[in-house]
mmCIF file of C-alpha atoms in Angstrom:
data_model
loop_
_atom_site.group_PDB
_atom_site.id
_atom_site.type_symbol
_atom_site.label_atom_id
_atom_site.label_comp_id
_atom_site.label_asym_id
_atom_site.label_seq_id
_atom_site.Cartn_x
_atom_site.Cartn_y
_atom_site.Cartn_z
ATOM 1 C CA MET A 1 50.961 56.326 147.859
ATOM 2 C CA THR A 2 48.352 58.252 145.228
ATOM 3 C CA GLU A 3 48.065 56.746 141.551
ATOM 4 C CA ARG A 4 49.954 59.620 140.477
ATOM 5 C CA GLY A 5 52.742 59.538 142.929
ATOM 6 C CA ALA A 6 52.885 55.545 141.791
ATOM 7 C CA LEU A 7 52.928 56.479 138.205
ATOM 8 C CA ARG A 8 56.127 59.385 138.717
ATOM 9 C CA ALA A 9 58.103 56.612 141.406
ATOM 10 C CA ARG A 10 58.004 53.728 138.169
ATOM 11 C CA LEU A 11 58.674 56.806 135.550
ATOM 12 C CA ASP A 12 61.778 57.817 137.619
ATOM 13 C CA ARG A 13 63.090 54.365 138.065
ATOM 14 C CA LEU A 14 63.034 53.767 134.491
ATOM 15 C CA ALA A 15 65.194 57.000 133.686
ATOM 16 C CA ARG A 16 67.478 55.868 136.350
ATOM 17 C CA GLU A 17 67.361 52.769 134.557
ATOM 18 C CA VAL A 18 67.324 54.173 130.942
ATOM 19 C CA ALA A 19 70.797 56.309 132.363
ATOM 20 C CA LYS A 20 72.198 53.518 134.043
ATOM 21 C CA PHE A 21 71.895 51.076 130.988
ATOM 22 C CA GLY A 22 72.827 54.407 128.295
ATOM 23 C CA ALA A 23 76.099 54.670 130.426
ATOM 24 C CA VAL A 24 77.336 50.622 130.035
ATOM 25 C CA GLY A 25 75.919 51.104 126.744
ATOM 26 C CA ALA A 26 77.762 54.025 125.827
ATOM 27 C CA VAL A 27 81.992 52.929 126.619
ATOM 28 C CA GLY A 28 80.690 49.143 125.293
ATOM 29 C CA THR A 29 79.982 51.117 121.742
ATOM 30 C CA LEU A 30 83.502 52.769 122.505
ATOM 31 C CA VAL A 31 85.185 49.137 123.285
ATOM 32 C CA ASN A 32 83.221 47.804 120.142
ATOM 33 C CA PHE A 33 83.645 50.351 117.363
ATOM 34 C CA GLY A 34 87.646 50.558 119.275
ATOM 35 C CA VAL A 35 88.266 46.669 118.626
ATOM 36 C CA PHE A 36 86.101 46.783 115.610
ATOM 37 C CA ASN A 37 88.549 49.826 113.960
ATOM 38 C CA LEU A 38 91.943 48.958 116.000
ATOM 39 C CA VAL A 39 91.485 44.688 113.973
ATOM 40 C CA ARG A 40 90.195 46.025 110.451
ATOM 41 C CA HIS A 41 93.718 48.266 110.455
ATOM 42 C CA PHE A 42 95.723 45.766 111.966
ATOM 43 C CA THR A 43 94.895 41.745 109.997
ATOM 44 C CA ASP A 44 93.534 41.336 106.625
ATOM 45 C CA LEU A 45 89.854 40.148 108.141
ATOM 46 C CA HIS A 46 86.853 40.924 106.224
ATOM 47 C CA VAL A 47 85.120 43.390 107.475
ATOM 48 C CA VAL A 48 81.550 41.534 108.798
ATOM 49 C CA ARG A 49 84.423 39.036 110.746
ATOM 50 C CA ALA A 50 86.595 42.077 112.422
ATOM 51 C CA SER A 51 82.901 43.270 113.587
ATOM 52 C CA VAL A 52 81.727 39.598 114.755
ATOM 53 C CA ILE A 53 84.814 39.733 116.653
ATOM 54 C CA ALA A 54 84.439 43.219 118.539
ATOM 55 C CA THR A 55 80.384 42.477 119.523
ATOM 56 C CA LEU A 56 81.863 39.706 121.253
ATOM 57 C CA VAL A 57 84.622 41.709 123.210
ATOM 58 C CA ALA A 58 81.249 44.431 123.936
ATOM 59 C CA ILE A 59 79.400 41.487 124.861
ATOM 60 C CA VAL A 60 81.795 40.429 127.870
ATOM 61 C CA PHE A 61 82.565 44.094 128.847
ATOM 62 C CA ASN A 62 78.615 44.768 128.579
ATOM 63 C CA TYR A 63 77.651 41.875 130.824
ATOM 64 C CA VAL A 64 79.784 43.340 133.473
ATOM 65 C CA GLY A 65 78.832 46.597 133.570
ATOM 66 C CA PHE A 66 74.736 45.568 133.224
ATOM 67 C CA ARG A 67 75.468 42.668 135.845
ATOM 68 C CA TYR A 68 77.638 44.221 138.515
ATOM 69 C CA PHE A 69 75.860 48.309 137.746
ATOM 70 C CA THR A 70 72.913 48.739 135.629
ATOM 71 C CA TYR A 71 71.218 45.745 137.180
ATOM 72 C CA LYS A 72 73.195 44.947 140.477
ATOM 73 C CA ASP A 73 69.658 45.210 142.594
ATOM 74 C CA ARG A 74 68.410 42.793 139.932
ATOM 75 C CA ASP A 75 67.677 39.132 141.549
ATOM 76 C CA LYS A 76 71.153 37.398 141.772
ATOM 77 C CA THR A 77 69.911 33.419 142.967
ATOM 78 C CA ARG A 78 70.174 31.994 139.325
ATOM 79 C CA ARG A 79 73.582 33.479 137.668
ATOM 80 C CA THR A 80 73.732 30.079 134.953
ATOM 81 C CA ARG A 81 69.898 30.968 133.479
ATOM 82 C CA GLU A 82 71.007 35.133 133.561
ATOM 83 C CA LEU A 83 73.941 34.431 132.000
ATOM 84 C CA THR A 84 72.642 31.779 129.016
ATOM 85 C CA LEU A 85 69.873 33.950 128.909
ATOM 86 C CA PHE A 86 72.031 36.973 128.448
ATOM 87 C CA LEU A 87 74.338 35.374 125.891
ATOM 88 C CA LEU A 88 71.012 34.164 124.070
ATOM 89 C CA PHE A 89 70.128 37.141 123.822
ATOM 90 C CA SER A 90 73.009 38.513 122.706
ATOM 91 C CA ALA A 91 73.597 36.220 120.113
ATOM 92 C CA VAL A 92 70.215 37.625 118.540
ATOM 93 C CA GLY A 93 71.409 40.982 119.277
ATOM 94 C CA LEU A 94 75.097 40.589 117.266
ATOM 95 C CA VAL A 95 73.357 38.570 114.202
ATOM 96 C CA ILE A 96 70.798 41.967 113.661
ATOM 97 C CA GLU A 97 74.232 44.279 114.438
ATOM 98 C CA ASN A 98 76.183 42.485 111.910
ATOM 99 C CA GLY A 99 73.210 41.324 109.913
ATOM 100 C CA VAL A 100 72.947 45.238 108.718
ATOM 101 C CA LEU A 101 76.818 45.495 108.214
ATOM 102 C CA TYR A 102 76.038 42.361 106.534
ATOM 103 C CA ALA A 103 73.688 43.521 103.591
ATOM 104 C CA ALA A 104 75.312 46.935 103.632
ATOM 105 C CA THR A 105 78.802 45.777 102.472
ATOM 106 C CA TYR A 106 77.719 42.263 100.504
ATOM 107 C CA TRP A 107 74.371 43.350 99.215
ATOM 108 C CA PHE A 108 75.028 46.962 97.980
ATOM 109 C CA GLY A 109 78.794 47.391 97.993
ATOM 110 C CA TRP A 110 78.790 50.019 100.589
ATOM 111 C CA ASP A 111 82.609 48.391 101.751
ATOM 112 C CA GLY A 112 84.110 51.855 102.697
ATOM 113 C CA ARG A 113 85.635 52.506 106.028
ATOM 114 C CA LEU A 114 83.444 55.217 106.636
ATOM 115 C CA GLN A 115 80.578 53.592 105.316
ATOM 116 C CA ALA A 116 81.426 50.507 107.853
ATOM 117 C CA ASN A 117 81.684 52.693 110.916
ATOM 118 C CA PHE A 118 78.130 53.890 109.631
ATOM 119 C CA PHE A 119 76.544 50.500 109.069
ATOM 120 C CA LYS A 120 77.794 49.196 112.215
ATOM 121 C CA PHE A 121 76.805 51.837 114.196
ATOM 122 C CA LEU A 122 72.975 51.599 112.224
ATOM 123 C CA GLY A 123 72.911 48.006 113.069
ATOM 124 C CA MET A 124 74.207 48.605 116.899
ATOM 125 C CA GLY A 125 71.046 50.931 116.832
ATOM 126 C CA ILE A 126 68.877 48.288 116.096
ATOM 127 C CA ALA A 127 70.601 45.718 118.372
ATOM 128 C CA THR A 128 70.390 47.627 121.431
ATOM 129 C CA LEU A 129 66.479 48.057 121.144
ATOM 130 C CA PHE A 130 66.148 44.985 121.227
ATOM 131 C CA ARG A 131 69.257 44.080 124.436
ATOM 132 C CA PHE A 132 67.418 46.236 125.964
ATOM 133 C CA TRP A 133 63.929 45.150 126.118
ATOM 134 C CA SER A 134 65.050 41.173 126.209
ATOM 135 C CA TYR A 135 67.476 42.194 128.923
ATOM 136 C CA ARG A 136 65.502 43.801 131.326
ATOM 137 C CA THR A 137 62.759 41.439 130.558
ATOM 138 C CA TRP A 138 63.621 38.317 130.370
ATOM 139 C CA VAL A 139 68.139 38.698 131.920
ATOM 140 C CA PHE A 140 67.787 40.665 134.722
ATOM 141 C CA LYS A 141 64.186 40.076 135.972
ATOM 142 C CA ALA A 142 63.296 42.639 139.474
ATOM 143 C CA LEU A 143 62.665 40.611 142.602
ATOM 144 C CA PRO A 144 58.903 40.241 143.241
ATOM 145 C CA ALA A 145 57.157 43.089 145.618
ATOM 146 C CA GLY A 146 59.314 43.326 148.758
ATOM 147 C CA GLU A 147 61.719 39.577 148.637
ATOM 148 C CA GLY A 148 64.121 42.072 148.528
ATOM 149 C CA ALA A 149 63.595 43.975 151.709
ATOM 150 C CA GLY A 150 65.193 41.467 154.343
ATOM 151 C CA VAL A 151 68.299 41.063 151.878
ATOM 152 C CA ALA A 152 71.235 43.261 153.767
ATOM 153 C CA PRO A 153 73.312 44.670 151.764
ATOM 154 C CA ALA A 154 76.869 43.374 151.088
ATOM 155 C CA GLU A 155 78.824 46.631 152.485
ATOM 156 C CA SER A 156 75.912 46.483 155.772
ATOM 157 C CA PHE A 157 79.121 44.864 158.131
ATOM 158 C CA LEU A 158 80.561 48.897 157.521
ATOM 159 C CA ALA A 159 77.468 50.516 159.122
ATOM 160 C CA LYS A 160 77.949 51.908 162.793
ATOM 161 C CA PRO A 161 76.445 49.551 165.138
ATOM 162 C CA SER A 162 73.123 51.127 166.424
ATOM 163 C CA LEU A 163 73.793 52.772 170.454
ATOM 164 C CA ASP A 164 71.858 49.778 172.160
ATOM 165 C CA GLU A 165 74.598 47.181 170.418
ATOM 166 C CA SER A 166 77.018 49.521 171.244
ATOM 167 C CA LEU A 167 76.252 49.473 174.795
ATOM 168 C CA ASP A 168 75.306 45.978 174.916
ATOM 169 C CA GLU A 169 78.855 45.124 173.663
ATOM 170 C CA SER A 170 80.309 47.610 176.017
ATOM 171 C CA LEU A 171 78.413 45.824 179.044
ATOM 172 C CA GLY A 172 79.173 42.958 177.543
ATOM 173 C CA GLU A 173 74.977 41.660 177.738
ATOM 174 C CA SER A 174 73.955 39.400 175.424
ATOM 175 C CA ASP A 175 70.484 39.362 173.833
ATOM 176 C CA GLU A 176 69.533 36.277 176.358
ATOM 177 C CA ARG A 177 69.981 38.035 179.132
ATOM 178 C CA ARG A 178 68.392 41.336 178.148
ATOM 179 C CA PRO A 179 64.909 41.731 178.808
ATOM 180 C CA ALA A 180 63.147 41.895 175.144
ATOM 181 C CA VAL A 181 62.198 45.734 174.235
ATOM 182 C CA ARG A 182 60.095 46.091 170.656
ATOM 183 C CA ARG A 183 61.193 48.504 168.495
ATOM 184 C CA ALA A 184 59.470 50.499 166.411
ATOM 185 C CA SER A 185 60.341 49.565 162.738
#
C-alpha cells in the first residue's frame, strides 16, 4: 500500500471511530440531560448534585455503548484494567463537566434552568474532548497489528462450512484419513 493509501486508510478508520464515538456520546448526552432535568424537576437537589447523578447514569450507559459498539474490536483481555481506567477518566470528565456548571452557578450566580442546561452542555463539550482522547489512548487500546488476525469473531459458528468440510462430513472422512492439501490463503 502506498504511503498516501495508508494515510487515507488511517483517516477513514479515525472518521469511523469518531462517528461511532459521537453516536454513543449523542445518546449519552440525551440520557444525561434527561436524567438531569428529571432530577431537577422532581427533587429539591441542588443543580450540581442533580448533574452529578445524571453524569453517573450517563457514564454507565456510555461504557456499555463504547465497549460493545464503538470499541468492540479493541483488546478485551484485561477488562478489570479497562473498567478501572474508564471509571478514572470518567471521574475526571465528571469533574470537568460539573466544574463548569459549579463555577457558573456558585461563582457567577447563573442558576436558572436555561443557564444550568447551557453550562452543563458547555462542560460536557469540554469533558468530551478529554474523554475521547483518554478513552482511545488508555482505556480501549487497539490490538497490535496482526495480533487479532487469527482470532475468529464470536459469530463464526454461524458461517457456512466450506465445500470441502461439507463433503468430508457427508462422506464421513476425517482430517487424519484425508491427504494433506495445501490451500492458498
